[in-house]
Every structure is written in C-alpha cells, then in structure tokens.
Amino acid sequence: MGKAIAFLRKRYGLTQKDVAEYLGISDKAVSKWERGLGTPDISFLVKLAMIFDTDIESILEGNIANFDLNWHGYLALDYAEGISPNTLLYDKPVVYYQLAYLMLASITDICVYGSPLQIHVMKQCLPDMEELGVHLAYRSRNNAERFDTVVRRVVQETTGLDGVMYITGLSFLYGKDLTKVFRRQIYNVYESVELFDRMDRSMSMGFFRRKMGRPSHATFERGMIAFPIDDYAALYDAANIVSGIQHQGERVADLMEIASQRGLLHDR
C-alpha cells in the first residue's frame, strides 16, 4: 500500500507535504505510510482516492503494476445527423465532452479518425491540446474498414501498448465517480468491456485490451447520468443538465481544469 501511495503521489507531481496538508496531518505520517511503517485510517483512504483519482480498493491492494499501464485513446467522429464536432452542447463543442472522458481516464495519446472535413472542423474549435498535455494524431477514416479491425491492429502493432479506450459516438456522462469508473476498467478489468446505460443502450464507448476476445457488458451504476446523444432531443436534454450543474458553480467538460486536476500540465 505504501508503494502504491508513493507511486500515485509522484505521478501527480505532489510532495509528501502537499498530501499531508490536504489531509490535515503531518508529512511524517505520509512518509511512514510510504515506508510501510503504518497505514492510513479509512477516512484518509477516501480522501487519498479522491486526490489520486482512483478507488480505495486499488490503494488497499497496492498493485502498482496496474497503475502504470500504457493506454491510448481512439476517437471516431461519428455523430447523429446534423451534429458535428463543433456543435455546441450548452457552452462547449461536443468534441470537448468526448476528449474530457478520455482525459478523465488520464489517457493523453489519442488517435482521431474522421473525414477530412470533420477533422478540419475539430481542429478549428480546439485549444492547443499539447499545452494541456494531450497529443492528438489524426487519420482519415476508411469507411470500408471495420472498427474492431482497426482497434485490433492498433493494439497488436503498438509496442508496449496495454489497451485502447475507444469512443465511437456521442454520449453524455456525468457523475462524481466518473473518473473512478474509467480507471477501474483500466486497472482491474482483464478483459475487453463495452459500456451501457441502465436502459441497456450502448454508450459507444469501451475498453479493448491486448487479449481482447468478445467484449463483456458493463452498466453504469446508480447515481451516474449516462445516455447516448443520438438526436437533437437528447442533445437538448444534455444541455439542460449542464446548465443546471454549471449554475451551481461546477464546470463540465472544462479541458483546462481537467488537465490541471489530473496532473497533465507537468511543466506549468
């Protein structure tokens, strides 16, 4: 457990004093945890999980081999009729939401597939993603090639790659534990997974591992808002939800804020 805490702390660029101040304890206590001379109280474990964007189980297991996995992102620019990457969902283009989901999973190497026009439109509405610690590569989509064939080739041919988180459509996801949902799939699931909402609708999102096989189904838990945006009515519903959340002072799909909180701005 101590090694896991030390690894996660360093990954987010925090000192023992930073963690101690957040928890309201001395940095000597954090040092003892990391050296295996003591263990944190359960109340501290909850806060540590929040700091490190993981779950308590991962810290307790202390399996640091799973914390340093190499995952890439795959984003296919597929939308319902009349929707494009720069279509606004309340106050941000829809592609911001898709990139936000990948960034919440701490995935920073993302390959974007789409038509030349879609790629151009996307580039025009994005901030400098390299400044946010995210590298985007663009490829024109070959409509004759099946998605699973593309992903299988990417996973098999990329040296050292453990898996791919893919997004092939537009969905709305919101919840305090969204990061943990994503990271749990990466850390603890040893098979490919496709995500569904509670009405058994595909979220056009999932996780492919090197040993893929047939993906299993995973359903979002209660307390999460999750639904596909397959028409303008669903886009309008999502915009109303975002409006209510942001009027309470919380930002949604704010790429700069996510990059800062996830430790992606290493040099800033």
PDB file of N, CA and C in Angstrom, residues 171-209:
ATOM      1  N   SER A 171     -22.057  10.521 -26.419  1.00  0.00           N
ATOM      2  CA  SER A 171     -22.884  10.207 -25.250  1.00  0.00           C
ATOM      3  C   SER A 171     -22.684  11.296 -24.206  1.00  0.00           C
ATOM      4  N   PHE A 172     -23.644  11.392 -23.280  1.00  0.00           N
ATOM      5  CA  PHE A 172     -23.485  12.317 -22.161  1.00  0.00           C
ATOM      6  C   PHE A 172     -23.291  11.509 -20.894  1.00  0.00           C
ATOM      7  N   LEU A 173     -22.209  11.813 -20.188  1.00  0.00           N
ATOM      8  CA  LEU A 173     -21.883  11.130 -18.937  1.00  0.00           C
ATOM      9  C   LEU A 173     -21.594  12.169 -17.873  1.00  0.00           C
ATOM     10  N   TYR A 174     -22.156  11.955 -16.687  1.00  0.00           N
ATOM     11  CA  TYR A 174     -21.854  12.854 -15.585  1.00  0.00           C
ATOM     12  C   TYR A 174     -22.032  12.109 -14.275  1.00  0.00           C
ATOM     13  N   GLY A 175     -21.092  12.361 -13.368  1.00  0.00           N
ATOM     14  CA  GLY A 175     -21.172  11.778 -12.033  1.00  0.00           C
ATOM     15  C   GLY A 175     -19.874  12.013 -11.297  1.00  0.00           C
ATOM     16  N   LYS A 176     -19.951  12.094  -9.988  1.00  0.00           N
ATOM     17  CA  LYS A 176     -18.764  12.357  -9.179  1.00  0.00           C
ATOM     18  C   LYS A 176     -17.730  11.243  -9.309  1.00  0.00           C
ATOM     19  N   ASP A 177     -18.183  10.022  -9.605  1.00  0.00           N
ATOM     20  CA  ASP A 177     -17.275   8.880  -9.669  1.00  0.00           C
ATOM     21  C   ASP A 177     -16.925   8.491 -11.093  1.00  0.00           C
ATOM     22  N   LEU A 178     -17.108   9.394 -12.043  1.00  0.00           N
ATOM     23  CA  LEU A 178     -16.876   9.047 -13.434  1.00  0.00           C
ATOM     24  C   LEU A 178     -15.421   8.643 -13.679  1.00  0.00           C
ATOM     25  N   THR A 179     -14.499   9.389 -13.093  1.00  0.00           N
ATOM     26  CA  THR A 179     -13.095   9.036 -13.247  1.00  0.00           C
ATOM     27  C   THR A 179     -12.825   7.639 -12.713  1.00  0.00           C
ATOM     28  N   LYS A 180     -13.402   7.328 -11.554  1.00  0.00           N
ATOM     29  CA  LYS A 180     -13.163   6.014 -10.959  1.00  0.00           C
ATOM     30  C   LYS A 180     -13.740   4.898 -11.824  1.00  0.00           C
ATOM     31  N   VAL A 181     -14.870   5.157 -12.458  1.00  0.00           N
ATOM     32  CA  VAL A 181     -15.456   4.159 -13.352  1.00  0.00           C
ATOM     33  C   VAL A 181     -14.479   3.828 -14.470  1.00  0.00           C
ATOM     34  N   PHE A 182     -13.921   4.863 -15.086  1.00  0.00           N
ATOM     35  CA  PHE A 182     -12.976   4.653 -16.187  1.00  0.00           C
ATOM     36  C   PHE A 182     -11.707   3.969 -15.708  1.00  0.00           C
ATOM     37  N   ARG A 183     -11.120   4.488 -14.628  1.00  0.00           N
ATOM     38  CA  ARG A 183      -9.851   3.946 -14.167  1.00  0.00           C
ATOM     39  C   ARG A 183     -10.005   2.513 -13.657  1.00  0.00           C
ATOM     40  N   ARG A 184     -11.167   2.199 -13.104  1.00  0.00           N
ATOM     41  CA  ARG A 184     -11.391   0.822 -12.637  1.00  0.00           C
ATOM     42  C   ARG A 184     -11.334  -0.161 -13.800  1.00  0.00           C
ATOM     43  N   GLN A 185     -11.856   0.259 -14.946  1.00  0.00           N
ATOM     44  CA  GLN A 185     -11.794  -0.619 -16.119  1.00  0.00           C
ATOM     45  C   GLN A 185     -10.344  -0.839 -16.544  1.00  0.00           C
ATOM     46  N   ILE A 186      -9.555   0.217 -16.472  1.00  0.00           N
ATOM     47  CA  ILE A 186      -8.159   0.112 -16.894  1.00  0.00           C
ATOM     48  C   ILE A 186      -7.327  -0.668 -15.888  1.00  0.00           C
ATOM     49  N   TYR A 187      -7.530  -0.418 -14.595  1.00  0.00           N
ATOM     50  CA  TYR A 187      -6.714  -1.054 -13.572  1.00  0.00           C
ATOM     51  C   TYR A 187      -7.084  -2.514 -13.324  1.00  0.00           C
ATOM     52  N   ASN A 188      -8.396  -2.762 -13.208  1.00  0.00           N
ATOM     53  CA  ASN A 188      -8.819  -4.024 -12.606  1.00  0.00           C
ATOM     54  C   ASN A 188      -9.525  -4.997 -13.536  1.00  0.00           C
ATOM     55  N   VAL A 189      -9.877  -4.611 -14.712  1.00  0.00           N
ATOM     56  CA  VAL A 189     -10.608  -5.498 -15.604  1.00  0.00           C
ATOM     57  C   VAL A 189      -9.628  -6.118 -16.592  1.00  0.00           C
ATOM     58  N   TYR A 190      -9.647  -7.440 -16.695  1.00  0.00           N
ATOM     59  CA  TYR A 190      -8.672  -8.127 -17.533  1.00  0.00           C
ATOM     60  C   TYR A 190      -9.328  -8.690 -18.783  1.00  0.00           C
ATOM     61  N   GLU A 191     -10.336  -8.004 -19.250  1.00  0.00           N
ATOM     62  CA  GLU A 191     -10.998  -8.377 -20.489  1.00  0.00           C
ATOM     63  C   GLU A 191     -11.527  -7.107 -21.128  1.00  0.00           C
ATOM     64  N   SER A 192     -11.895  -7.195 -22.394  1.00  0.00           N
ATOM     65  CA  SER A 192     -12.459  -6.047 -23.076  1.00  0.00           C
ATOM     66  C   SER A 192     -13.874  -5.785 -22.571  1.00  0.00           C
ATOM     67  N   VAL A 193     -14.234  -4.503 -22.495  1.00  0.00           N
ATOM     68  CA  VAL A 193     -15.515  -4.106 -21.903  1.00  0.00           C
ATOM     69  C   VAL A 193     -16.180  -3.054 -22.771  1.00  0.00           C
ATOM     70  N   GLU A 194     -17.481  -3.171 -22.973  1.00  0.00           N
ATOM     71  CA  GLU A 194     -18.273  -2.149 -23.638  1.00  0.00           C
ATOM     72  C   GLU A 194     -19.260  -1.588 -22.626  1.00  0.00           C
ATOM     73  N   LEU A 195     -19.413  -0.255 -22.596  1.00  0.00           N
ATOM     74  CA  LEU A 195     -20.249   0.391 -21.596  1.00  0.00           C
ATOM     75  C   LEU A 195     -21.673   0.615 -22.104  1.00  0.00           C
ATOM     76  N   PHE A 196     -22.637   0.402 -21.191  1.00  0.00           N
ATOM     77  CA  PHE A 196     -24.058   0.568 -21.496  1.00  0.00           C
ATOM     78  C   PHE A 196     -24.715   1.381 -20.392  1.00  0.00           C
ATOM     79  N   ASP A 197     -25.825   2.067 -20.733  1.00  0.00           N
ATOM     80  CA  ASP A 197     -26.573   2.769 -19.705  1.00  0.00           C
ATOM     81  C   ASP A 197     -27.544   1.795 -19.048  1.00  0.00           C
ATOM     82  N   ARG A 198     -28.337   2.295 -18.102  1.00  0.00           N
ATOM     83  CA  ARG A 198     -29.211   1.411 -17.327  1.00  0.00           C
ATOM     84  C   ARG A 198     -30.413   0.935 -18.141  1.00  0.00           C
ATOM     85  N   MET A 199     -30.603   1.499 -19.327  1.00  0.00           N
ATOM     86  CA  MET A 199     -31.659   1.025 -20.222  1.00  0.00           C
ATOM     87  C   MET A 199     -31.091   0.088 -21.278  1.00  0.00           C
ATOM     88  N   ASP A 200     -29.849  -0.356 -21.047  1.00  0.00           N
ATOM     89  CA  ASP A 200     -29.152  -1.297 -21.929  1.00  0.00           C
ATOM     90  C   ASP A 200     -28.897  -0.713 -23.314  1.00  0.00           C
ATOM     91  N   ARG A 201     -28.664   0.598 -23.365  1.00  0.00           N
ATOM     92  CA  ARG A 201     -28.288   1.243 -24.618  1.00  0.00           C
ATOM     93  C   ARG A 201     -26.778   1.415 -24.645  1.00  0.00           C
ATOM     94  N   SER A 202     -26.175   1.090 -25.777  1.00  0.00           N
ATOM     95  CA  SER A 202     -24.729   1.228 -25.900  1.00  0.00           C
ATOM     96  C   SER A 202     -24.329   2.692 -25.793  1.00  0.00           C
ATOM     97  N   MET A 203     -23.242   2.944 -25.069  1.00  0.00           N
ATOM     98  CA  MET A 203     -22.719   4.296 -24.937  1.00  0.00           C
ATOM     99  C   MET A 203     -21.653   4.580 -25.989  1.00  0.00           C
ATOM    100  N   SER A 204     -21.472   3.652 -26.929  1.00  0.00           N
ATOM    101  CA  SER A 204     -20.456   3.803 -27.982  1.00  0.00           C
ATOM    102  C   SER A 204     -19.092   4.085 -27.369  1.00  0.00           C
ATOM    103  N   MET A 205     -18.781   3.354 -26.312  1.00  0.00           N
ATOM    104  CA  MET A 205     -17.561   3.586 -25.550  1.00  0.00           C
ATOM    105  C   MET A 205     -17.145   2.289 -24.882  1.00  0.00           C
ATOM    106  N   GLY A 206     -15.852   2.050 -24.825  1.00  0.00           N
ATOM    107  CA  GLY A 206     -15.407   0.837 -24.165  1.00  0.00           C
ATOM    108  C   GLY A 206     -13.899   0.765 -24.056  1.00  0.00           C
ATOM    109  N   PHE A 207     -13.423  -0.392 -23.630  1.00  0.00           N
ATOM    110  CA  PHE A 207     -12.010  -0.615 -23.363  1.00  0.00           C
ATOM    111  C   PHE A 207     -11.600  -1.940 -23.990  1.00  0.00           C
ATOM    112  N   PHE A 208     -10.648  -1.877 -24.909  1.00  0.00           N
ATOM    113  CA  PHE A 208     -10.118  -3.069 -25.552  1.00  0.00           C
ATOM    114  C   PHE A 208      -8.716  -3.333 -25.017  1.00  0.00           C
ATOM    115  N   ARG A 209      -8.499  -4.558 -24.568  1.00  0.00           N
ATOM    116  CA  ARG A 209      -7.189  -4.954 -24.084  1.00  0.00           C
ATOM    117  C   ARG A 209      -6.460  -5.743 -25.159  1.00  0.00           C
TER     118      ARG A 209
END
